Amino acid sequence: LHGSSVGGGSLDNDAFSLCEKSDATPAPLPPPVALTAAAARLFGALYPHVISAQRVKILEQFVETVNQLKGQRQQTVQTHVCAALCSLLKHQGCIRGSLGPEEVRSPALSLLSGALESVSPLLRCLAAEGLARLVQVVGDPGFTVSVSLLCFDRLKTSRDAASRSGYSLALGALHRYTGGISSAQHLSTCLGVLFTLSQDSTSPEVQTWSLHSMSLVVDLSGGLYRAHAEASFTLVLRLLLSAPPTHPEVHHSLGRCLHALITCLGPDLQGEGAAVSSLRSSCLIGCGVMQDSPDSLVQARAISCMQQLHMFSPPHINLASLVPALCEILLDYSLLAHLCSSYLCLRRAVVACLRQLVQREALEVSEHAVTLVKELPRRDNTQLDVTIKEVGLEGALFTLLDRESDPGLRRDIQETLVHMMSSSATSGKLGHWLKLCKDVLSATTDCRAPVELRQEEEEEADAARDDDSSAFKARSESSGPFTALRWATRRFAMECVCRIIAQCETSDPAHFDMALAQERRLQESTDFLVLHLADLVRMAFMAATDHSDQLRLAGLQTLLVIIRRFSAIPEPEFPGHVILEQYQANVGAALRPAFSADAPPDITAKACQVCSAWIASGVVSDLRDLRRVHQLLASSLAKVQAGRDPSSQLYNEATVTMETLAVLKAWAEVYIVAVQRSRQEESSDRTADLSVSSSLANDSSGSESGGAGLLKLVQSDLCTLSRLWLSALQDYALLTLPQEYAAQLPDT
């Protein structure tokens, strides 16, 4: 139905599909075609409920109608009838239902066998599937044998290409839907017929469909097929070398057969015997022939076969030749020059293969890619060569990720990058990955400056800021290897930073110990995450102050991870202090834009979580710095007290409620920390000794910089907070009240 003359679907046919969360294809069809398709599906659901006598009459009426028509009209009706019949058989196969009396089989078989001889490839495919599903639903071994013999007989007597293509396809479909072949003799007979048809060089169409059918047979035969593997490899190689390139469909079907044969042999390809070595060589030769094909589908199939061979026999795949061949498609054809191969199927195959390769040999794959680029002849724009040499395969994948729109391909690229990062980020290339993520994050398409601080806030913070923090205020010019990357790519770079931090947690303890990292850095050429803390804070700041809401969320999340992991690490050069103290102004500057009046609720909610974690971490020791962070939470509390203003009407009630609860939760966490610290200080005062006195003397900020000062700040809003906390608890209690107590709910 979808392949008829009306063309493909379009959103113009059903605008409501924009509201549906579905990636179903095809797009909404024209109303007449959609009506016919719905009628076919409805027929499949209603037919089993019709009385047995009427079932036979309905199918006989279909046969009579088809026989009375000629030409294009007959083909259209045949398509609709076969679609309805396939819908019925699919429905019955799913519920393991019965087709009805035996009299139903004859007209159904007549309809489907007649369609197998159609000149329309679509109708032949439909009829082949219908015939196989008919055998599956009937479930009678005698009927299965009779249908198979019918196909054999028609193949012997038919001379036209359409009939031979249809019945050869039916053989493969029969084995697909009936669970394979249980008889070695039956398998030999079927393969003998398909082998003969596949060598009919006078009809490329027959060759294509017979080879496709043979690939289905190989897939379903399992271990029973291994006795025929050598002969099949010989046939496939001979046809690959003899079939002219003007018929790429034949080569594509041969690629399907080769892929099925590799899957059939599986782990046996790892053997060292002469026979296994010969089969392995046949696989590699076949892949090499298909890689030289000018057709993109054949090239993609060759890459898929190499990927499958690598899965079962990785030691016998030469990465030194495979990786450059894959990278030439991504790099030479334009990753940085024109775009990439214009064929989506080829790009999918390349990235899928790379994804599998880097799961085992990520470092080796990366080295081969860099070696390839260095050996490539210089292009007109030599800067491109220099750039790709700097960023390596990882940078090329980031660029490809930015330019791709296919969801599946983007997901594969991201998984490839994650595997490469997991294999090398903690084994000597930590600095490379962090620099790569920073370069990606800096390559913005937005020429505007980041969210700036208010003038009065800058004046207040001038005394606390040093030269490092001032560099965080401005977006650097994009002089790196990337230019104009989209926000989705930059957000993924921030996610990679979080992954690196999480990966370091399970690695060397020196990643989170400044003294140990500095000591070991002098003795061995290793790198540690704590030495890159300035870069981590800078990246989090850049993302949190961006104009993309999604990137701001990622930046705030990264900042939260940094606070939780680095807040307790002492500063070796200044005993009694932690390494995050020098970044207090930067953290405050990153949080301020999230509390502006026009900030989305989800960003404000995340910023409240970061604020509470920042205060609870104990990094903020000066009362003035503490008051600045407190003012941010106070502004969010004032927004909650004011209720829904006109700007909040842009968001639904659930989003506003999420923001309100996030604000109240942040205040609750800060209050708990303030009370705990205040009690600890009171306990210390009661047991004061010389050590306490000396520490107080050395602390210029006084006791108010600790729990007492924080508690004093919170107490000014404690009455309002208590009322809001109790209101939230009451709402939660009412929402979670069991149904049997519904009568006790208040009226308002």
mmCIF file of N, CA and C in Angstrom, residues 256-363:
data_model
loop_
_atom_site.group_PDB
_atom_site.id
_atom_site.type_symbol
_atom_site.label_atom_id
_atom_site.label_comp_id
_atom_site.label_asym_id
_atom_site.label_seq_id
_atom_site.Cartn_x
_atom_site.Cartn_y
_atom_site.Cartn_z
ATOM 1 N N ARG A 256 24.449 -9.905 1.522
ATOM 2 C CA ARG A 256 23.555 -10.507 2.520
ATOM 3 C C ARG A 256 23.935 -11.965 2.779
ATOM 4 N N CYS A 257 24.222 -12.687 1.712
ATOM 5 C CA CYS A 257 24.615 -14.097 1.864
ATOM 6 C C CYS A 257 25.918 -14.219 2.645
ATOM 7 N N LEU A 258 26.884 -13.367 2.326
ATOM 8 C CA LEU A 258 28.164 -13.429 3.025
ATOM 9 C C LEU A 258 27.990 -13.119 4.511
ATOM 10 N N HIS A 259 27.160 -12.135 4.811
ATOM 11 C CA HIS A 259 26.888 -11.785 6.210
ATOM 12 C C HIS A 259 26.223 -12.950 6.933
ATOM 13 N N ALA A 260 25.266 -13.593 6.272
ATOM 14 C CA ALA A 260 24.578 -14.735 6.884
ATOM 15 C C ALA A 260 25.530 -15.906 7.094
ATOM 16 N N LEU A 261 26.447 -16.133 6.156
ATOM 17 C CA LEU A 261 27.408 -17.228 6.290
ATOM 18 C C LEU A 261 28.362 -16.981 7.458
ATOM 19 N N ILE A 262 28.806 -15.742 7.632
ATOM 20 C CA ILE A 262 29.687 -15.420 8.760
ATOM 21 C C ILE A 262 28.965 -15.659 10.079
ATOM 22 N N THR A 263 27.695 -15.251 10.143
ATOM 23 C CA THR A 263 26.911 -15.475 11.356
ATOM 24 C C THR A 263 26.703 -16.957 11.612
ATOM 25 N N CYS A 264 26.497 -17.713 10.545
ATOM 26 C CA CYS A 264 26.271 -19.156 10.681
ATOM 27 C C CYS A 264 27.498 -19.857 11.270
ATOM 28 N N LEU A 265 28.681 -19.489 10.796
ATOM 29 C CA LEU A 265 29.902 -20.121 11.306
ATOM 30 C C LEU A 265 30.249 -19.623 12.703
ATOM 31 N N GLY A 266 30.030 -18.346 12.958
ATOM 32 C CA GLY A 266 30.206 -17.800 14.294
ATOM 33 C C GLY A 266 31.602 -17.995 14.862
ATOM 34 N N PRO A 267 31.690 -18.391 16.137
ATOM 35 C CA PRO A 267 33.003 -18.546 16.794
ATOM 36 C C PRO A 267 33.907 -19.589 16.151
ATOM 37 N N ASP A 268 33.343 -20.454 15.312
ATOM 38 C CA ASP A 268 34.190 -21.449 14.638
ATOM 39 C C ASP A 268 35.236 -20.796 13.743
ATOM 40 N N LEU A 269 35.012 -19.529 13.377
ATOM 41 C CA LEU A 269 35.976 -18.832 12.531
ATOM 42 C C LEU A 269 37.290 -18.550 13.256
ATOM 43 N N GLN A 270 37.333 -18.761 14.563
ATOM 44 C CA GLN A 270 38.570 -18.545 15.307
ATOM 45 C C GLN A 270 39.530 -19.726 15.188
ATOM 46 N N GLY A 271 39.073 -20.823 14.610
ATOM 47 C CA GLY A 271 39.906 -22.015 14.516
ATOM 48 C C GLY A 271 41.175 -21.792 13.713
ATOM 49 N N GLU A 272 42.108 -22.730 13.857
ATOM 50 C CA GLU A 272 43.404 -22.616 13.192
ATOM 51 C C GLU A 272 43.611 -23.652 12.096
ATOM 52 N N GLY A 273 42.618 -24.506 11.845
ATOM 53 C CA GLY A 273 42.781 -25.524 10.819
ATOM 54 C C GLY A 273 42.814 -24.941 9.422
ATOM 55 N N ALA A 274 43.229 -25.775 8.469
ATOM 56 C CA ALA A 274 43.333 -25.314 7.081
ATOM 57 C C ALA A 274 41.968 -24.966 6.513
ATOM 58 N N ALA A 275 40.948 -25.765 6.850
ATOM 59 C CA ALA A 275 39.605 -25.513 6.320
ATOM 60 C C ALA A 275 39.049 -24.197 6.851
ATOM 61 N N VAL A 276 39.218 -23.973 8.159
ATOM 62 C CA VAL A 276 38.715 -22.725 8.752
ATOM 63 C C VAL A 276 39.487 -21.532 8.212
ATOM 64 N N SER A 277 40.781 -21.697 8.060
ATOM 65 C CA SER A 277 41.590 -20.604 7.512
ATOM 66 C C SER A 277 41.156 -20.251 6.093
ATOM 67 N N SER A 278 40.784 -21.267 5.321
ATOM 68 C CA SER A 278 40.312 -21.019 3.957
ATOM 69 C C SER A 278 38.986 -20.269 3.966
ATOM 70 N N LEU A 279 38.090 -20.638 4.882
ATOM 71 C CA LEU A 279 36.805 -19.942 4.973
ATOM 72 C C LEU A 279 37.005 -18.495 5.405
ATOM 73 N N ARG A 280 37.933 -18.287 6.333
ATOM 74 C CA ARG A 280 38.215 -16.927 6.785
ATOM 75 C C ARG A 280 38.760 -16.086 5.644
ATOM 76 N N SER A 281 39.636 -16.674 4.873
ATOM 77 C CA SER A 281 40.186 -15.951 3.720
ATOM 78 C C SER A 281 39.098 -15.616 2.714
ATOM 79 N N SER A 282 38.158 -16.534 2.536
ATOM 80 C CA SER A 282 37.042 -16.262 1.625
ATOM 81 C C SER A 282 36.228 -15.073 2.116
ATOM 82 N N CYS A 283 36.008 -14.995 3.431
ATOM 83 C CA CYS A 283 35.271 -13.856 3.994
ATOM 84 C C CYS A 283 35.999 -12.548 3.714
ATOM 85 N N LEU A 284 37.291 -12.531 3.965
ATOM 86 C CA LEU A 284 38.067 -11.305 3.780
ATOM 87 C C LEU A 284 38.126 -10.897 2.313
ATOM 88 N N ILE A 285 38.277 -11.877 1.429
ATOM 89 C CA ILE A 285 38.313 -11.559 -0.006
ATOM 90 C C ILE A 285 36.966 -11.000 -0.458
ATOM 91 N N GLY A 286 35.886 -11.634 -0.006
ATOM 92 C CA GLY A 286 34.560 -11.140 -0.369
ATOM 93 C C GLY A 286 34.332 -9.723 0.115
ATOM 94 N N CYS A 287 34.755 -9.426 1.349
ATOM 95 C CA CYS A 287 34.603 -8.067 1.873
ATOM 96 C C CYS A 287 35.433 -7.077 1.062
ATOM 97 N N GLY A 288 36.640 -7.492 0.678
ATOM 98 C CA GLY A 288 37.482 -6.604 -0.111
ATOM 99 C C GLY A 288 36.886 -6.289 -1.468
ATOM 100 N N VAL A 289 36.290 -7.282 -2.105
ATOM 101 C CA VAL A 289 35.661 -7.052 -3.409
ATOM 102 C C VAL A 289 34.496 -6.077 -3.268
ATOM 103 N N MET A 290 33.679 -6.258 -2.245
ATOM 104 C CA MET A 290 32.521 -5.374 -2.072
ATOM 105 C C MET A 290 32.940 -3.966 -1.680
ATOM 106 N N GLN A 291 34.048 -3.816 -0.959
ATOM 107 C CA GLN A 291 34.510 -2.482 -0.590
ATOM 108 C C GLN A 291 34.916 -1.667 -1.813
ATOM 109 N N ASP A 292 35.325 -2.342 -2.868
ATOM 110 C CA ASP A 292 35.720 -1.639 -4.092
ATOM 111 C C ASP A 292 34.540 -1.319 -4.995
ATOM 112 N N SER A 293 33.345 -1.697 -4.587
ATOM 113 C CA SER A 293 32.162 -1.429 -5.410
ATOM 114 C C SER A 293 31.836 0.065 -5.405
ATOM 115 N N PRO A 294 31.358 0.599 -6.523
ATOM 116 C CA PRO A 294 30.971 2.014 -6.548
ATOM 117 C C PRO A 294 29.638 2.289 -5.864
ATOM 118 N N ASP A 295 28.887 1.245 -5.514
ATOM 119 C CA ASP A 295 27.572 1.423 -4.910
ATOM 120 C C ASP A 295 27.714 1.533 -3.394
ATOM 121 N N SER A 296 27.041 2.526 -2.809
ATOM 122 C CA SER A 296 27.165 2.761 -1.367
ATOM 123 C C SER A 296 26.539 1.644 -0.540
ATOM 124 N N LEU A 297 25.429 1.062 -1.010
ATOM 125 C CA LEU A 297 24.799 -0.028 -0.269
ATOM 126 C C LEU A 297 25.717 -1.245 -0.187
ATOM 127 N N VAL A 298 26.408 -1.533 -1.267
ATOM 128 C CA VAL A 298 27.336 -2.667 -1.271
ATOM 129 C C VAL A 298 28.515 -2.380 -0.347
ATOM 130 N N GLN A 299 29.024 -1.157 -0.374
ATOM 131 C CA GLN A 299 30.113 -0.795 0.531
ATOM 132 C C GLN A 299 29.674 -0.915 1.989
ATOM 133 N N ALA A 300 28.459 -0.459 2.276
ATOM 134 C CA ALA A 300 27.948 -0.561 3.646
ATOM 135 C C ALA A 300 27.822 -2.015 4.077
ATOM 136 N N ARG A 301 27.384 -2.867 3.157
ATOM 137 C CA ARG A 301 27.274 -4.291 3.484
ATOM 138 C C ARG A 301 28.652 -4.896 3.729
ATOM 139 N N ALA A 302 29.660 -4.469 2.978
ATOM 140 C CA ALA A 302 31.024 -4.965 3.192
ATOM 141 C C ALA A 302 31.528 -4.591 4.579
ATOM 142 N N ILE A 303 31.265 -3.357 4.980
ATOM 143 C CA ILE A 303 31.687 -2.918 6.315
ATOM 144 C C ILE A 303 30.959 -3.710 7.393
ATOM 145 N N SER A 304 29.678 -3.970 7.175
ATOM 146 C CA SER A 304 28.913 -4.769 8.135
ATOM 147 C C SER A 304 29.471 -6.183 8.253
ATOM 148 N N CYS A 305 29.903 -6.760 7.130
ATOM 149 C CA CYS A 305 30.501 -8.105 7.169
ATOM 150 C C CYS A 305 31.824 -8.093 7.928
ATOM 151 N N MET A 306 32.632 -7.055 7.718
ATOM 152 C CA MET A 306 33.884 -6.953 8.463
ATOM 153 C C MET A 306 33.617 -6.797 9.957
ATOM 154 N N GLN A 307 32.594 -6.046 10.288
ATOM 155 C CA GLN A 307 32.224 -5.887 11.694
ATOM 156 C C GLN A 307 31.808 -7.223 12.303
ATOM 157 N N GLN A 308 31.032 -7.995 11.541
ATOM 158 C CA GLN A 308 30.596 -9.304 12.022
ATOM 159 C C GLN A 308 31.781 -10.253 12.170
ATOM 160 N N LEU A 309 32.707 -10.197 11.237
ATOM 161 C CA LEU A 309 33.893 -11.053 11.312
ATOM 162 C C LEU A 309 34.763 -10.664 12.502
ATOM 163 N N HIS A 310 34.847 -9.371 12.782
ATOM 164 C CA HIS A 310 35.610 -8.914 13.947
ATOM 165 C C HIS A 310 34.969 -9.387 15.246
ATOM 166 N N MET A 311 33.660 -9.502 15.262
ATOM 167 C CA MET A 311 32.973 -9.962 16.462
ATOM 168 C C MET A 311 33.347 -11.405 16.796
ATOM 169 N N PHE A 312 33.424 -12.251 15.774
ATOM 170 C CA PHE A 312 33.668 -13.673 16.009
ATOM 171 C C PHE A 312 35.153 -14.037 15.981
ATOM 172 N N SER A 313 35.960 -13.267 15.277
ATOM 173 C CA SER A 313 37.380 -13.607 15.158
ATOM 174 C C SER A 313 38.227 -12.341 15.140
ATOM 175 N N PRO A 314 38.268 -11.598 16.245
ATOM 176 C CA PRO A 314 38.989 -10.317 16.262
ATOM 177 C C PRO A 314 40.478 -10.414 15.968
ATOM 178 N N PRO A 315 41.189 -11.483 16.380
ATOM 179 C CA PRO A 315 42.630 -11.497 16.093
ATOM 180 C C PRO A 315 42.968 -11.544 14.607
ATOM 181 N N HIS A 316 42.020 -11.959 13.788
ATOM 182 C CA HIS A 316 42.315 -12.134 12.370
ATOM 183 C C HIS A 316 41.877 -10.942 11.518
ATOM 184 N N ILE A 317 41.506 -9.839 12.170
ATOM 185 C CA ILE A 317 41.154 -8.615 11.449
ATOM 186 C C ILE A 317 42.331 -7.656 11.536
ATOM 187 N N ASN A 318 42.798 -7.201 10.413
ATOM 188 C CA ASN A 318 43.935 -6.283 10.352
ATOM 189 C C ASN A 318 43.428 -4.851 10.525
ATOM 190 N N LEU A 319 43.547 -4.339 11.751
ATOM 191 C CA LEU A 319 43.061 -2.986 12.013
ATOM 192 C C LEU A 319 43.869 -1.938 11.260
ATOM 193 N N ALA A 320 45.106 -2.242 10.954
ATOM 194 C CA ALA A 320 45.941 -1.274 10.236
ATOM 195 C C ALA A 320 45.400 -0.965 8.847
ATOM 196 N N SER A 321 44.607 -1.858 8.289
ATOM 197 C CA SER A 321 43.997 -1.595 6.981
ATOM 198 C C SER A 321 42.520 -1.248 7.105
ATOM 199 N N LEU A 322 41.831 -1.835 8.096
ATOM 200 C CA LEU A 322 40.397 -1.586 8.239
ATOM 201 C C LEU A 322 40.115 -0.177 8.744
ATOM 202 N N VAL A 323 40.821 0.250 9.791
ATOM 203 C CA VAL A 323 40.555 1.573 10.363
ATOM 204 C C VAL A 323 40.810 2.687 9.354
ATOM 205 N N PRO A 324 41.927 2.692 8.618
ATOM 206 C CA PRO A 324 42.089 3.729 7.593
ATOM 207 C C PRO A 324 40.991 3.712 6.539
ATOM 208 N N ALA A 325 40.539 2.508 6.166
ATOM 209 C CA ALA A 325 39.464 2.441 5.169
ATOM 210 C C ALA A 325 38.189 3.089 5.697
ATOM 211 N N LEU A 326 37.908 2.889 6.978
ATOM 212 C CA LEU A 326 36.723 3.510 7.571
ATOM 213 C C LEU A 326 36.911 5.017 7.711
ATOM 214 N N CYS A 327 38.092 5.418 8.148
ATOM 215 C CA CYS A 327 38.320 6.839 8.387
ATOM 216 C C CYS A 327 38.375 7.638 7.093
ATOM 217 N N GLU A 328 38.798 7.025 6.016
ATOM 218 C CA GLU A 328 38.820 7.745 4.743
ATOM 219 C C GLU A 328 37.419 8.170 4.331
ATOM 220 N N ILE A 329 36.429 7.351 4.693
ATOM 221 C CA ILE A 329 35.046 7.712 4.365
ATOM 222 C C ILE A 329 34.620 8.917 5.194
ATOM 223 N N LEU A 330 35.050 8.953 6.467
ATOM 224 C CA LEU A 330 34.639 10.052 7.339
ATOM 225 C C LEU A 330 35.503 11.296 7.156
ATOM 226 N N LEU A 331 36.794 11.109 6.920
ATOM 227 C CA LEU A 331 37.702 12.250 6.867
ATOM 228 C C LEU A 331 37.929 12.759 5.456
ATOM 229 N N ASP A 332 38.286 11.848 4.554
ATOM 230 C CA ASP A 332 38.610 12.270 3.190
ATOM 231 C C ASP A 332 37.413 12.859 2.490
ATOM 232 N N TYR A 333 36.246 12.206 2.696
ATOM 233 C CA TYR A 333 35.102 12.649 1.943
ATOM 234 C C TYR A 333 34.458 13.808 2.590
ATOM 235 N N SER A 334 35.129 14.474 3.390
ATOM 236 C CA SER A 334 34.499 15.701 3.673
ATOM 237 C C SER A 334 34.055 15.989 5.043
ATOM 238 N N LEU A 335 34.524 15.221 6.025
ATOM 239 C CA LEU A 335 34.099 15.592 7.374
ATOM 240 C C LEU A 335 34.477 17.046 7.618
ATOM 241 N N LEU A 336 35.648 17.432 7.143
ATOM 242 C CA LEU A 336 36.056 18.818 7.332
ATOM 243 C C LEU A 336 36.122 19.567 6.008
ATOM 244 N N ALA A 337 35.798 18.899 4.911
ATOM 245 C CA ALA A 337 35.880 19.565 3.615
ATOM 246 C C ALA A 337 34.507 19.812 3.030
ATOM 247 N N HIS A 338 33.728 18.736 2.838
ATOM 248 C CA HIS A 338 32.408 18.919 2.233
ATOM 249 C C HIS A 338 31.291 18.565 3.207
ATOM 250 N N LEU A 339 31.444 17.615 4.014
ATOM 251 C CA LEU A 339 30.493 17.212 5.070
ATOM 252 C C LEU A 339 30.785 15.801 5.463
ATOM 253 N N CYS A 340 30.481 14.857 4.618
ATOM 254 C CA CYS A 340 30.754 13.443 4.857
ATOM 255 C C CYS A 340 30.159 12.732 3.669
ATOM 256 N N SER A 341 30.267 11.412 3.642
ATOM 257 C CA SER A 341 29.610 10.684 2.564
ATOM 258 C C SER A 341 28.137 11.055 2.553
ATOM 259 N N SER A 342 27.615 11.313 1.374
ATOM 260 C CA SER A 342 26.219 11.753 1.275
ATOM 261 C C SER A 342 25.241 10.613 1.486
ATOM 262 N N TYR A 343 25.736 9.397 1.661
ATOM 263 C CA TYR A 343 24.865 8.237 1.826
ATOM 264 C C TYR A 343 24.749 7.896 3.306
ATOM 265 N N LEU A 344 23.535 8.004 3.820
ATOM 266 C CA LEU A 344 23.301 7.748 5.241
ATOM 267 C C LEU A 344 23.638 6.312 5.607
ATOM 268 N N CYS A 345 23.282 5.363 4.742
ATOM 269 C CA CYS A 345 23.544 3.952 5.051
ATOM 270 C C CYS A 345 25.033 3.696 5.222
ATOM 271 N N LEU A 346 25.861 4.374 4.429
ATOM 272 C CA LEU A 346 27.305 4.172 4.519
ATOM 273 C C LEU A 346 27.852 4.780 5.805
ATOM 274 N N ARG A 347 27.365 5.950 6.166
ATOM 275 C CA ARG A 347 27.820 6.573 7.414
ATOM 276 C C ARG A 347 27.398 5.735 8.616
ATOM 277 N N ARG A 348 26.179 5.190 8.556
ATOM 278 C CA ARG A 348 25.734 4.325 9.649
ATOM 279 C C ARG A 348 26.636 3.106 9.792
ATOM 280 N N ALA A 349 26.977 2.486 8.674
ATOM 281 C CA ALA A 349 27.809 1.281 8.723
ATOM 282 C C ALA A 349 29.197 1.595 9.269
ATOM 283 N N VAL A 350 29.781 2.707 8.847
ATOM 284 C CA VAL A 350 31.121 3.069 9.306
ATOM 285 C C VAL A 350 31.131 3.312 10.809
ATOM 286 N N VAL A 351 30.183 4.099 11.291
ATOM 287 C CA VAL A 351 30.164 4.427 12.718
ATOM 288 C C VAL A 351 29.830 3.197 13.558
ATOM 289 N N ALA A 352 28.920 2.350 13.076
ATOM 290 C CA ALA A 352 28.594 1.130 13.816
ATOM 291 C C ALA A 352 29.817 0.229 13.936
ATOM 292 N N CYS A 353 30.608 0.144 12.875
ATOM 293 C CA CYS A 353 31.820 -0.673 12.915
ATOM 294 C C CYS A 353 32.851 -0.059 13.860
ATOM 295 N N LEU A 354 33.028 1.252 13.791
ATOM 296 C CA LEU A 354 33.962 1.909 14.706
ATOM 297 C C LEU A 354 33.534 1.729 16.155
ATOM 298 N N ARG A 355 32.246 1.795 16.398
ATOM 299 C CA ARG A 355 31.745 1.620 17.765
ATOM 300 C C ARG A 355 32.142 0.252 18.314
ATOM 301 N N GLN A 356 32.045 -0.766 17.480
ATOM 302 C CA GLN A 356 32.422 -2.108 17.936
ATOM 303 C C GLN A 356 33.936 -2.230 18.102
ATOM 304 N N LEU A 357 34.693 -1.634 17.195
ATOM 305 C CA LEU A 357 36.151 -1.743 17.272
ATOM 306 C C LEU A 357 36.696 -1.088 18.534
ATOM 307 N N VAL A 358 36.171 0.085 18.888
ATOM 308 C CA VAL A 358 36.733 0.803 20.038
ATOM 309 C C VAL A 358 36.349 0.158 21.360
ATOM 310 N N GLN A 359 35.389 -0.735 21.362
ATOM 311 C CA GLN A 359 35.062 -1.440 22.599
ATOM 312 C C GLN A 359 36.193 -2.360 23.032
ATOM 313 N N ARG A 360 37.026 -2.790 22.094
ATOM 314 C CA ARG A 360 38.123 -3.708 22.400
ATOM 315 C C ARG A 360 39.494 -3.054 22.216
ATOM 316 N N GLU A 361 39.654 -2.281 21.156
ATOM 317 C CA GLU A 361 40.971 -1.718 20.834
ATOM 318 C C GLU A 361 40.869 -0.222 20.578
ATOM 319 N N ALA A 362 40.407 0.533 21.564
ATOM 320 C CA ALA A 362 40.192 1.965 21.367
ATOM 321 C C ALA A 362 41.498 2.697 21.084
ATOM 322 N N LEU A 363 42.537 2.419 21.847
ATOM 323 C CA LEU A 363 43.805 3.122 21.652
ATOM 324 C C LEU A 363 44.409 2.808 20.291
#
